Short mmCIF file of C-alpha atoms and ligand atoms in Angstrom, two decimals:
data_model
loop_
_atom_site.label_atom_id
_atom_site.label_comp_id
_atom_site.label_asym_id
_atom_site.label_seq_id
_atom_site.Cartn_x
_atom_site.Cartn_y
_atom_site.Cartn_z
CA MET A 1 158.01 119.84 77.13
CA ASN A 2 159.14 119.08 80.67
CA THR A 3 155.91 118.07 82.01
CA ASP A 4 152.39 117.92 80.69
CA ASP A 5 151.09 119.12 84.11
CA LYS A 6 149.81 122.62 83.16
CA ASN A 7 147.45 122.84 85.97
CA HIS A 8 147.85 125.73 88.39
CA VAL A 9 146.99 125.11 91.91
CA THR A 10 146.87 127.63 94.70
CA ALA A 11 149.30 127.40 97.52
CA ASN A 12 147.74 129.64 100.18
CA ALA A 13 146.15 127.17 102.62
CA ARG A 14 148.56 124.24 102.14
CA ARG A 15 149.60 122.81 105.47
CA GLN A 16 153.30 122.74 106.09
CA SER A 17 154.58 119.67 104.55
CA PRO A 18 158.07 118.96 102.96
CA ASN A 19 157.43 118.98 99.24
CA SER A 20 154.10 120.33 98.45
CA ASP A 21 153.72 123.82 97.27
CA ASN A 22 150.70 123.69 95.02
CA VAL A 23 147.87 121.85 96.67
CA THR A 24 145.53 123.50 99.01
CA ALA A 25 144.39 122.00 102.24
CA ARG A 26 140.90 121.98 103.61
CA PRO A 27 140.22 121.34 107.25
CA LEU A 28 140.37 117.59 107.78
CA GLY A 29 136.91 116.17 108.88
CA GLN A 30 135.39 112.79 108.58
CA ALA A 31 132.58 114.10 106.52
CA SER A 32 134.58 115.37 103.53
CA ARG A 33 136.42 112.11 103.19
CA LEU A 34 135.03 109.56 100.84
CA TRP A 35 135.79 106.73 103.04
CA GLY A 36 135.14 108.27 106.40
CA GLY A 37 132.28 105.95 107.53
CA ARG A 38 134.13 103.61 109.82
CA PHE A 39 136.37 106.14 111.41
CA GLU A 40 135.90 108.03 114.57
CA LYS A 41 138.83 110.30 114.28
CA SER A 42 139.98 112.48 111.46
CA THR A 43 143.23 111.75 109.81
CA ASP A 44 146.31 113.26 111.38
CA ALA A 45 147.39 116.26 109.17
CA MET A 46 150.92 115.07 108.73
CA ILE A 47 149.92 111.47 108.09
CA ASN A 48 147.51 112.71 105.44
CA ASP A 49 150.27 114.80 103.80
CA PHE A 50 152.49 111.72 103.91
CA GLN A 51 150.05 109.34 102.21
CA ALA A 52 148.52 111.78 99.66
CA SER A 53 149.59 111.55 96.01
CA ILE A 54 147.63 114.39 94.60
CA ASP A 55 150.92 116.45 94.15
CA PHE A 56 151.91 114.10 91.50
CA ASP A 57 148.99 112.03 90.28
CA LYS A 58 146.97 115.06 89.31
CA ARG A 59 148.74 114.95 86.01
CA MET A 60 146.59 111.95 85.23
CA TYR A 61 143.42 113.88 85.39
CA ARG A 62 142.52 113.47 81.80
CA GLU A 63 142.88 109.70 81.99
CA ASP A 64 140.95 109.65 85.30
CA ILE A 65 138.04 111.45 83.62
CA GLU A 66 138.16 109.40 80.48
CA GLY A 67 138.16 106.20 82.54
CA SER A 68 135.31 107.36 84.79
CA THR A 69 133.26 108.36 81.77
CA ALA A 70 133.61 104.98 80.16
CA HIS A 71 132.77 103.32 83.49
CA ALA A 72 129.64 105.45 83.98
CA LYS A 73 128.42 104.67 80.47
CA MET A 74 128.94 100.89 81.05
CA LEU A 75 127.11 101.10 84.41
CA ALA A 76 124.10 102.68 82.50
CA ALA A 77 124.31 100.19 79.71
CA GLN A 78 124.19 97.31 82.20
CA GLY A 79 121.21 98.86 84.07
CA ILE A 80 123.38 99.40 87.26
CA ILE A 81 122.69 103.13 87.29
CA SER A 82 120.07 105.05 85.28
CA ASP A 83 120.83 106.78 81.90
CA ASP A 84 119.87 109.99 83.50
CA ASP A 85 122.50 109.55 86.29
CA ALA A 86 125.10 108.52 83.66
CA ASN A 87 124.42 111.60 81.64
CA LYS A 88 124.72 113.88 84.60
CA ILE A 89 128.01 112.06 85.59
CA CYS A 90 129.43 112.37 82.07
CA ALA A 91 128.54 116.08 81.68
CA GLY A 92 129.83 116.72 85.19
CA LEU A 93 133.15 115.05 84.50
CA GLN A 94 133.43 116.89 81.26
CA LYS A 95 133.02 120.19 83.17
CA ILE A 96 135.66 119.26 85.70
CA ARG A 97 137.97 118.35 82.85
CA GLU A 98 137.44 121.87 81.38
CA GLN A 99 138.08 123.37 84.76
CA ILE A 100 141.33 121.57 85.27
CA ASP A 101 142.42 122.30 81.65
CA ALA A 102 141.83 125.96 82.33
CA GLY A 103 143.72 125.75 85.59
CA GLU A 104 140.78 126.68 87.61
CA PHE A 105 140.35 123.62 89.67
CA GLU A 106 141.45 123.68 93.27
CA PHE A 107 142.95 120.39 94.22
CA SER A 108 142.79 119.31 97.82
CA VAL A 109 145.41 117.29 99.67
CA GLU A 110 142.81 116.10 102.06
CA LEU A 111 141.21 114.21 99.22
CA GLU A 112 144.50 112.34 98.81
CA ASP A 113 144.60 111.62 95.15
CA ILE A 114 143.33 112.60 91.72
CA HIS A 115 140.57 109.97 91.93
CA MET A 116 138.95 111.34 95.07
CA ASN A 117 139.50 114.98 93.97
CA VAL A 118 137.55 114.41 90.78
CA GLU A 119 134.81 112.36 92.47
CA LYS A 120 134.27 114.81 95.27
CA ALA A 121 134.14 117.71 92.84
CA LEU A 122 131.68 115.75 90.83
CA THR A 123 129.35 115.05 93.69
CA ASP A 124 129.62 118.69 94.92
CA SER A 125 128.49 119.74 91.36
CA ILE A 126 125.80 117.24 90.37
CA GLY A 127 124.64 115.89 93.76
CA ALA A 128 123.56 112.38 94.51
CA ALA A 129 124.18 110.95 91.09
CA GLY A 130 127.87 111.58 91.61
CA GLY A 131 127.82 109.21 94.47
CA ARG A 132 126.95 106.37 91.99
CA LEU A 133 130.11 106.78 89.86
CA HIS A 134 132.23 104.54 92.16
CA THR A 135 129.74 101.70 91.98
CA ALA A 136 131.58 98.39 91.20
CA ARG A 137 134.95 100.07 91.24
CA SER A 138 137.82 100.52 93.62
CA ARG A 139 140.65 103.08 93.43
CA ASN A 140 142.91 100.06 93.07
CA ASP A 141 141.56 99.21 89.56
CA GLN A 142 140.89 102.88 88.92
CA VAL A 143 144.53 103.87 89.48
CA ALA A 144 145.65 100.98 87.45
CA LEU A 145 143.25 102.06 84.61
CA ASP A 146 144.56 105.69 84.71
CA THR A 147 148.11 104.71 84.65
CA HIS A 148 147.66 102.25 81.69
CA LEU A 149 145.89 105.03 79.76
CA TYR A 150 148.53 107.50 80.68
CA ILE A 151 151.40 105.27 79.75
CA ARG A 152 149.84 104.22 76.51
CA ARG A 153 149.55 107.83 75.49
CA GLN A 154 152.99 108.85 76.64
CA VAL A 155 154.64 105.89 74.87
CA ARG A 156 153.47 107.21 71.56
CA GLU A 157 154.70 110.66 72.42
CA ILE A 158 158.09 109.18 73.19
CA GLN A 159 158.11 107.16 69.98
CA ARG A 160 157.26 110.33 68.00
CA LEU A 161 160.26 112.07 69.61
CA ILE A 162 162.43 108.96 68.88
CA ALA A 163 161.55 109.23 65.22
CA GLU A 164 162.35 112.96 65.09
CA LEU A 165 165.79 112.34 66.42
CA GLN A 166 166.16 109.58 63.99
CA THR A 167 165.18 111.93 61.27
CA ALA A 168 167.82 114.45 62.44
CA LEU A 169 170.51 111.73 62.28
CA VAL A 170 169.55 110.58 58.77
CA ASN A 171 169.48 114.19 57.57
CA ALA A 172 173.00 114.72 59.00
CA ALA A 173 174.15 111.45 57.58
CA GLU A 174 172.94 112.39 54.12
CA LYS A 175 174.32 115.91 54.29
CA ASN A 176 177.72 114.73 55.32
CA SER A 177 177.75 111.49 53.24
CA ASP A 178 181.37 111.92 52.01
CA VAL A 179 182.93 112.74 55.34
CA ILE A 180 185.58 110.24 56.45
CA MET A 181 186.67 110.03 60.12
CA PRO A 182 188.55 107.47 62.10
CA GLY A 183 186.41 104.66 63.60
CA TYR A 184 187.66 103.77 67.10
CA THR A 185 188.10 100.75 69.23
CA HIS A 186 189.50 101.21 72.77
CA LEU A 187 189.19 104.89 71.89
CA GLN A 188 192.25 104.38 69.62
CA ARG A 189 191.91 105.14 65.95
CA ALA A 190 191.07 101.85 64.30
CA GLN A 191 189.90 102.03 60.70
CA PRO A 192 188.54 104.84 58.50
CA ILE A 193 184.78 105.03 58.37
CA LEU A 194 182.21 107.27 57.07
CA LEU A 195 180.80 109.78 59.62
CA ALA A 196 177.36 108.90 58.22
CA HIS A 197 177.95 105.26 59.19
CA HIS A 198 178.72 106.42 62.76
CA LEU A 199 175.59 108.55 62.89
CA LEU A 200 173.50 105.59 61.55
CA ALA A 201 174.74 103.24 64.24
CA TYR A 202 172.71 105.47 66.60
CA PHE A 203 169.78 105.32 64.25
CA SER A 204 169.81 101.52 64.66
CA MET A 205 170.07 101.78 68.47
CA LEU A 206 167.08 104.24 68.49
CA GLN A 207 165.16 101.85 66.22
CA ARG A 208 165.48 99.03 68.88
CA ASP A 209 164.37 101.71 71.47
CA PHE A 210 161.34 102.38 69.24
CA GLU A 211 160.47 98.75 69.06
CA ARG A 212 161.05 98.21 72.78
CA PHE A 213 158.39 100.97 73.36
CA ASN A 214 156.04 99.04 71.12
CA GLY A 215 156.38 96.23 73.65
CA VAL A 216 155.68 98.57 76.48
CA TYR A 217 152.63 99.85 74.63
CA GLN A 218 151.35 96.31 74.15
CA ARG A 219 151.66 95.55 77.87
CA ALA A 220 149.95 98.90 78.76
CA ASP A 221 147.17 98.09 76.36
CA ILE A 222 145.38 95.65 78.68
CA MET A 223 142.38 96.87 80.56
CA PRO A 224 142.39 96.45 84.40
CA LEU A 225 139.04 98.03 85.38
CA GLY A 226 136.51 95.58 86.77
CA ALA A 227 138.99 94.03 89.02
CA GLY A 228 137.57 96.00 91.88
CA ALA A 229 139.72 96.13 94.92
CA LEU A 230 141.17 92.66 94.17
CA ALA A 231 138.50 89.99 93.62
CA GLY A 232 136.09 91.38 91.02
CA THR A 233 132.53 92.60 91.90
CA THR A 234 129.17 91.18 92.70
CA LEU A 235 127.58 93.59 90.27
CA PRO A 236 126.87 92.72 86.62
CA ILE A 237 129.57 94.88 84.93
CA ASP A 238 130.70 94.53 81.30
CA ARG A 239 134.42 94.86 81.18
CA GLU A 240 134.42 94.47 77.38
CA PHE A 241 132.25 97.55 77.02
CA VAL A 242 134.81 99.60 78.95
CA ALA A 243 137.68 98.07 76.93
CA ARG A 244 135.94 98.90 73.74
CA GLU A 245 135.07 102.33 74.88
CA LEU A 246 138.70 103.11 75.87
CA ASN A 247 140.11 101.27 72.85
CA PHE A 248 142.10 98.54 74.75
CA ASN A 249 143.34 95.56 72.83
CA ALA A 250 142.90 93.14 75.84
CA ILE A 251 141.51 92.66 79.32
CA TYR A 252 143.33 91.39 82.36
CA SER A 253 142.17 88.00 82.95
CA ASN A 254 142.85 87.80 86.68
CA SER A 255 141.60 90.45 89.01
CA LEU A 256 144.45 90.09 91.49
CA ASP A 257 147.02 90.51 88.72
CA ALA A 258 145.05 93.44 87.29
CA VAL A 259 145.47 95.55 90.43
CA SER A 260 149.00 94.45 91.29
CA ASP A 261 150.73 94.39 87.96
CA ARG A 262 153.38 96.95 87.47
CA ASP A 263 155.28 95.04 84.84
CA TYR A 264 154.36 97.54 82.13
CA LEU A 265 155.89 100.36 84.24
CA LEU A 266 159.01 98.36 84.92
CA GLU A 267 159.24 97.59 81.11
CA PHE A 268 158.71 101.38 80.54
CA LEU A 269 161.52 102.32 82.95
CA ALA A 270 163.74 99.58 81.39
CA ALA A 271 163.17 100.87 77.91
CA ALA A 272 163.58 104.44 79.06
CA SER A 273 166.88 103.44 80.84
CA ILE A 274 168.28 101.76 77.69
CA LEU A 275 167.18 104.57 75.53
CA MET A 276 168.97 107.04 77.91
CA VAL A 277 172.10 104.85 77.89
CA HIS A 278 172.15 105.19 74.08
CA LEU A 279 171.79 108.98 74.32
CA SER A 280 174.44 108.98 77.04
CA ARG A 281 176.93 107.11 74.87
CA PHE A 282 176.29 109.53 72.04
CA SER A 283 176.65 112.42 74.48
CA GLU A 284 180.04 111.20 75.63
CA GLU A 285 181.24 111.07 71.98
CA ILE A 286 179.89 114.55 71.25
CA ILE A 287 181.52 115.92 74.30
CA LEU A 288 184.86 114.37 73.15
CA TRP A 289 184.36 115.50 69.69
CA CYS A 290 183.84 119.11 70.89
CA SER A 291 187.01 119.11 72.88
CA ARG A 292 190.13 120.90 71.43
CA GLU A 293 191.78 117.48 71.43
CA PHE A 294 189.42 116.08 68.86
CA SER A 295 187.89 119.16 67.32
CA PHE A 296 185.62 117.01 65.15
CA VAL A 297 182.43 119.06 65.68
CA GLU A 298 181.27 122.41 66.96
CA LEU A 299 177.88 122.81 68.65
CA ASP A 300 175.76 125.73 67.78
CA ASP A 301 176.28 128.70 70.04
CA ALA A 302 172.59 128.55 70.96
CA HIS A 303 173.04 125.13 72.41
CA CYS A 304 176.05 125.82 74.65
CA THR A 305 176.82 127.95 77.59
CA GLY A 306 179.96 129.92 78.76
CA SER A 307 181.78 129.99 82.03
CA SER A 308 181.28 132.67 84.62
CA MET A 309 185.04 132.81 85.15
CA MET A 310 186.81 131.69 82.02
CA PRO A 311 185.97 133.84 79.07
CA GLN A 312 187.04 131.49 76.48
CA LYS A 313 184.73 128.59 77.48
CA LYS A 314 181.95 127.19 75.31
CA ASN A 315 180.66 124.19 77.24
CA PRO A 316 178.64 121.25 75.79
CA ASP A 317 176.16 121.34 78.72
CA VAL A 318 173.30 119.72 76.85
CA PRO A 319 175.07 116.34 76.06
CA GLU A 320 176.59 116.54 79.58
CA LEU A 321 173.21 116.83 81.15
CA VAL A 322 171.68 114.07 79.03
CA ARG A 323 174.58 111.91 80.17
CA GLY A 324 174.02 113.02 83.78
CA LYS A 325 170.24 112.47 83.63
CA THR A 326 170.73 108.90 82.48
CA GLY A 327 171.66 108.08 86.06
CA ARG A 328 168.43 109.35 87.35
CA VAL A 329 166.41 107.29 84.99
CA ILE A 330 168.30 104.09 85.73
CA GLY A 331 167.79 105.02 89.38
CA HIS A 332 163.95 105.10 88.88
CA LEU A 333 164.08 101.64 87.25
CA THR A 334 166.04 100.21 90.32
CA ALA A 335 163.74 101.98 92.69
CA LEU A 336 160.59 100.47 91.27
CA LEU A 337 162.16 97.00 90.95
CA THR A 338 163.10 97.17 94.63
CA THR A 339 159.58 98.51 95.57
CA VAL A 340 157.81 95.69 93.88
CA LYS A 341 160.13 92.82 94.62
CA ALA A 342 158.74 91.61 97.90
CA LEU A 343 155.19 92.81 97.61
CA PRO A 344 152.39 90.30 98.50
CA LEU A 345 149.34 90.34 96.33
CA ALA A 346 147.18 92.28 95.66
CA TYR A 347 147.32 96.11 96.04
CA ASN A 348 149.56 97.59 98.63
CA LYS A 349 150.18 101.38 99.16
CA ASP A 350 153.74 100.82 98.25
CA LEU A 351 152.47 100.81 94.72
CA GLN A 352 151.66 104.40 94.88
CA GLU A 353 155.46 104.87 94.76
CA ASP A 354 155.44 103.82 91.11
CA LYS A 355 154.39 107.18 89.75
CA GLU A 356 156.94 109.89 90.68
CA GLY A 357 159.81 107.91 89.16
CA VAL A 358 157.89 107.01 86.01
CA PHE A 359 156.68 110.59 85.51
CA ASP A 360 160.19 111.87 86.05
CA ALA A 361 161.63 109.32 83.72
CA LEU A 362 159.23 110.08 80.93
CA ASP A 363 159.77 113.98 81.34
CA THR A 364 163.48 113.31 81.27
CA VAL A 365 163.26 110.98 78.10
CA LYS A 366 161.08 113.37 76.30
CA PHE A 367 163.14 116.38 77.11
CA SER A 368 166.40 114.71 76.31
CA LEU A 369 165.15 113.39 72.89
CA ALA A 370 163.89 116.84 71.87
CA VAL A 371 167.12 118.68 72.82
CA PHE A 372 169.21 116.03 71.15
CA ALA A 373 167.44 116.43 67.85
CA GLN A 374 168.28 120.16 68.05
CA ILE A 375 171.88 119.40 68.92
CA ILE A 376 172.31 117.18 65.91
CA ASP A 377 170.57 119.62 63.54
CA GLY A 378 172.76 122.42 64.70
CA MET A 379 176.14 120.53 64.89
CA LYS A 380 178.80 121.79 62.68
CA ILE A 381 181.04 118.93 61.22
CA ARG A 382 184.70 119.79 60.94
CA ARG A 383 185.48 117.52 58.11
CA ASN A 384 189.09 118.63 57.67
CA ASN A 385 189.97 117.73 61.21
CA MET A 386 188.28 114.29 60.86
CA ARG A 387 190.20 113.69 57.67
CA ARG A 388 193.53 114.80 59.33
CA ALA A 389 192.87 112.33 62.13
CA VAL A 390 192.56 109.63 59.57
CA GLU A 391 195.55 110.61 57.52
CA GLU A 392 197.92 111.38 60.33
CA ASP A 393 197.71 107.92 61.75
CA PHE A 394 197.63 104.27 60.83
CA SER A 395 194.00 103.51 60.59
CA ASN A 396 194.63 102.11 57.13
CA ALA A 397 197.04 99.39 58.44
CA THR A 398 194.30 96.75 58.10
CA ASP A 399 193.98 97.71 54.44
CA LEU A 400 197.65 97.22 53.98
CA ALA A 401 197.36 93.75 55.36
CA ASP A 402 194.21 93.11 53.29
CA TYR A 403 196.13 94.27 50.12
CA LEU A 404 198.66 91.50 50.73
CA VAL A 405 195.86 88.99 51.44
CA LYS A 406 194.50 89.76 48.14
CA LYS A 407 197.85 88.85 46.72
CA ASN A 408 197.43 85.46 48.37
CA LEU A 409 199.59 85.99 51.42
CA PRO A 410 198.06 84.28 54.53
CA PHE A 411 196.46 86.96 56.70
CA ARG A 412 198.72 86.19 59.73
CA GLN A 413 201.80 86.91 57.64
CA ALA A 414 200.21 89.97 56.08
CA HIS A 415 199.43 91.25 59.55
CA GLU A 416 202.99 90.78 60.56
CA VAL A 417 204.37 92.72 57.45
CA ALA A 418 201.89 95.51 57.98
CA GLY A 419 202.78 95.71 61.71
CA LYS A 420 206.45 96.00 60.81
CA LEU A 421 205.75 98.70 58.28
CA VAL A 422 203.83 100.70 60.91
CA HIS A 423 206.76 100.31 63.28
CA TYR A 424 209.19 101.35 60.54
CA CYS A 425 206.98 104.59 59.99
CA ILE A 426 206.76 105.35 63.74
CA GLU A 427 210.49 105.15 64.08
CA ARG A 428 210.85 107.73 61.25
CA GLY A 429 207.94 109.98 62.19
CA VAL A 430 206.09 109.40 58.97
CA TYR A 431 202.85 107.66 57.84
CA LEU A 432 202.17 104.71 55.49
CA LYS A 433 201.29 107.09 52.62
CA ASP A 434 204.69 108.73 52.97
CA LEU A 435 206.60 105.46 52.11
CA SER A 436 207.92 104.91 48.68
CA LEU A 437 207.37 101.73 46.72
CA THR A 438 211.05 100.81 47.32
CA ASP A 439 210.32 101.24 51.04
CA PHE A 440 207.26 98.89 50.77
CA LYS A 441 209.13 96.31 48.77
CA LYS A 442 211.80 95.98 51.52
CA PHE A 443 208.97 94.31 53.54
CA SER A 444 207.30 92.29 50.83
CA PRO A 445 207.94 91.79 47.06
CA LEU A 446 204.12 91.53 46.62
CA PHE A 447 203.76 95.34 46.84
CA ASP A 448 203.11 97.10 43.49
CA ALA A 449 202.53 100.58 42.30
CA ASP A 450 198.87 100.50 43.25
CA ILE A 451 199.70 100.28 46.93
CA HIS A 452 199.43 104.09 47.59
CA ASP A 453 195.89 104.12 46.17
CA ALA A 454 194.98 101.02 48.06
CA ILE A 455 195.65 102.75 51.43
CA LYS A 456 193.91 106.13 50.62
CA PRO A 457 191.03 106.79 53.14
CA GLU A 458 188.47 106.87 50.23
CA THR A 459 189.75 103.47 49.06
CA CYS A 460 189.78 101.98 52.58
CA VAL A 461 186.17 103.09 53.15
CA ALA A 462 184.85 102.09 49.76
CA ALA A 463 186.42 98.70 50.05
CA ARG A 464 184.39 97.85 53.19
CA ASN A 465 181.41 96.93 51.05
CA SER A 466 180.23 93.93 52.99
CA LEU A 467 176.67 94.04 54.07
CA GLY A 468 176.22 96.60 56.86
CA GLY A 469 179.87 97.89 56.20
CA THR A 470 180.93 101.56 55.92
CA SER A 471 181.30 101.84 52.16
CA PRO A 472 179.27 104.66 50.53
CA GLN A 473 177.19 102.05 48.72
CA GLN A 474 176.32 100.31 52.04
CA VAL A 475 175.69 103.56 53.82
CA ALA A 476 173.42 104.85 51.10
CA ALA A 477 171.44 101.59 51.45
CA GLN A 478 171.15 102.26 55.19
CA ILE A 479 169.99 105.75 54.58
CA SER A 480 167.27 104.66 52.23
CA ALA A 481 166.11 101.84 54.56
CA ALA A 482 166.21 104.32 57.46
CA ARG A 483 163.80 106.70 55.49
CA THR A 484 161.41 103.92 54.87
CA ILE A 485 161.42 102.92 58.58
CA ILE A 486 160.77 106.54 59.51
CA ASP A 487 157.82 106.69 57.22
CA THR A 488 156.30 103.48 58.56
CA GLN A 489 156.81 104.81 62.19
CA ARG A 490 154.88 107.90 61.35
CA LYS A 491 151.75 105.72 60.74
CA ILE A 492 151.81 104.32 64.15
N1 LIG B 501 146.66 107.00 95.14
C1 LIG B 501 146.62 105.48 95.15
C2 LIG B 501 147.81 105.04 94.24
O1 LIG B 501 148.34 105.79 93.55
C3 LIG B 501 145.33 105.06 94.63
C4 LIG B 501 144.89 103.81 95.13
C5 LIG B 501 144.63 103.79 96.54
N2 LIG B 501 143.94 102.65 97.05
C6 LIG B 501 143.75 102.45 98.37
N3 LIG B 501 143.14 101.47 98.61
N4 LIG B 501 144.41 103.29 99.15
O2 LIG B 501 148.11 103.86 94.34
#
């Protein structure tokens, strides 16, 4: 779940460099470099390590091979290379893909990135035809293509996980549909609500996240290949062919923009950050609810850890970590915005810095969504404690005021009467429900025998039947709408 980078890579011959433990080094020499022609010296080993991206971009190998296959087919269809060469290229690429899938491919840091690792392996395996693959293409449009393909795929994966968490929420809401808890403002008990209503608030937030990722998908669904290094190509390529082959909805209309655009990654990180902020807010609540002070929920033993020193501890590490990891994802957004902000057109190597943050953000988001769904599924609701928190407080004071409003007292006066009654109770150490009708009548002649019923938690909740309110009727409508939404999302 953490990463889709399954590929094993040997570590034996790797030069010493700070954070690379899984890419082998070959001796550096002009001949093995795909751009070595104009150079007299070979690249300094440390410089090469510094600028290589293979450690992290190798996770885009499927997309790189998919993109190259489409490109080769297009070159042949346009008569730029022969059908025979294209067939050799496609078969060779397929073999490389299988090798990498099986963890049998040795990546080389000298070859810098996934693009040149694949191309070199192809040439090694099929000979001269391999050298024709990069015709009418630059790594600048190639990396853009790979990243578009990768993000497009990952966005759908994230959306699937969002829908799973939403399902867990709707299930929990349905299972606990009669549980009443205090709703809070300022973290002070405010009005009684259904727990289901609270859970469904997160459903709605996740729904917006889902839709935001649709936007990210749309912006990733534009085909950059054919931009060349920056200005297009002199060769008669067919960009529409490639777009069709790779199922892109649109094609970048400006080659400079195609190779420099990182908006879709910024949008991805923004959508990921907002999603994480939602999960973080929920985490904070779950952490509070698990505390002895609230005791509203208990997390499954399988989802918690203990303390090495304090034998009694059962810690909500998972929501804590989700809350903690949110900072990292926001950091990646800030980092990429900062990287891009003063970049001149078109490609600059700074743009290589887009990947690590994006990859880490998507791993973090996927992992967080998956564990969160488990937390919700396994969370035990302590309904009696929630109920007590409603009853042993004054969250029904608004209902008291509304009772008088319904008897035609202006709301401001009703508020005043209810406030005085609360004060009266606090002084005596009792709650509104404990007062007698005589007590009530001391504050207003409008009170009748039905007042006790009017301030019961069930009555308070049921009465909030305005559209989107917390009444069982409104919540049932939310649940059924949520189920329909989830069904539609599954079709995406
Ligand atoms: N590894 C590079 C990246 O991720 C690929 C593009 C390199 N292009 C170049 N002209 N150096 O951005």
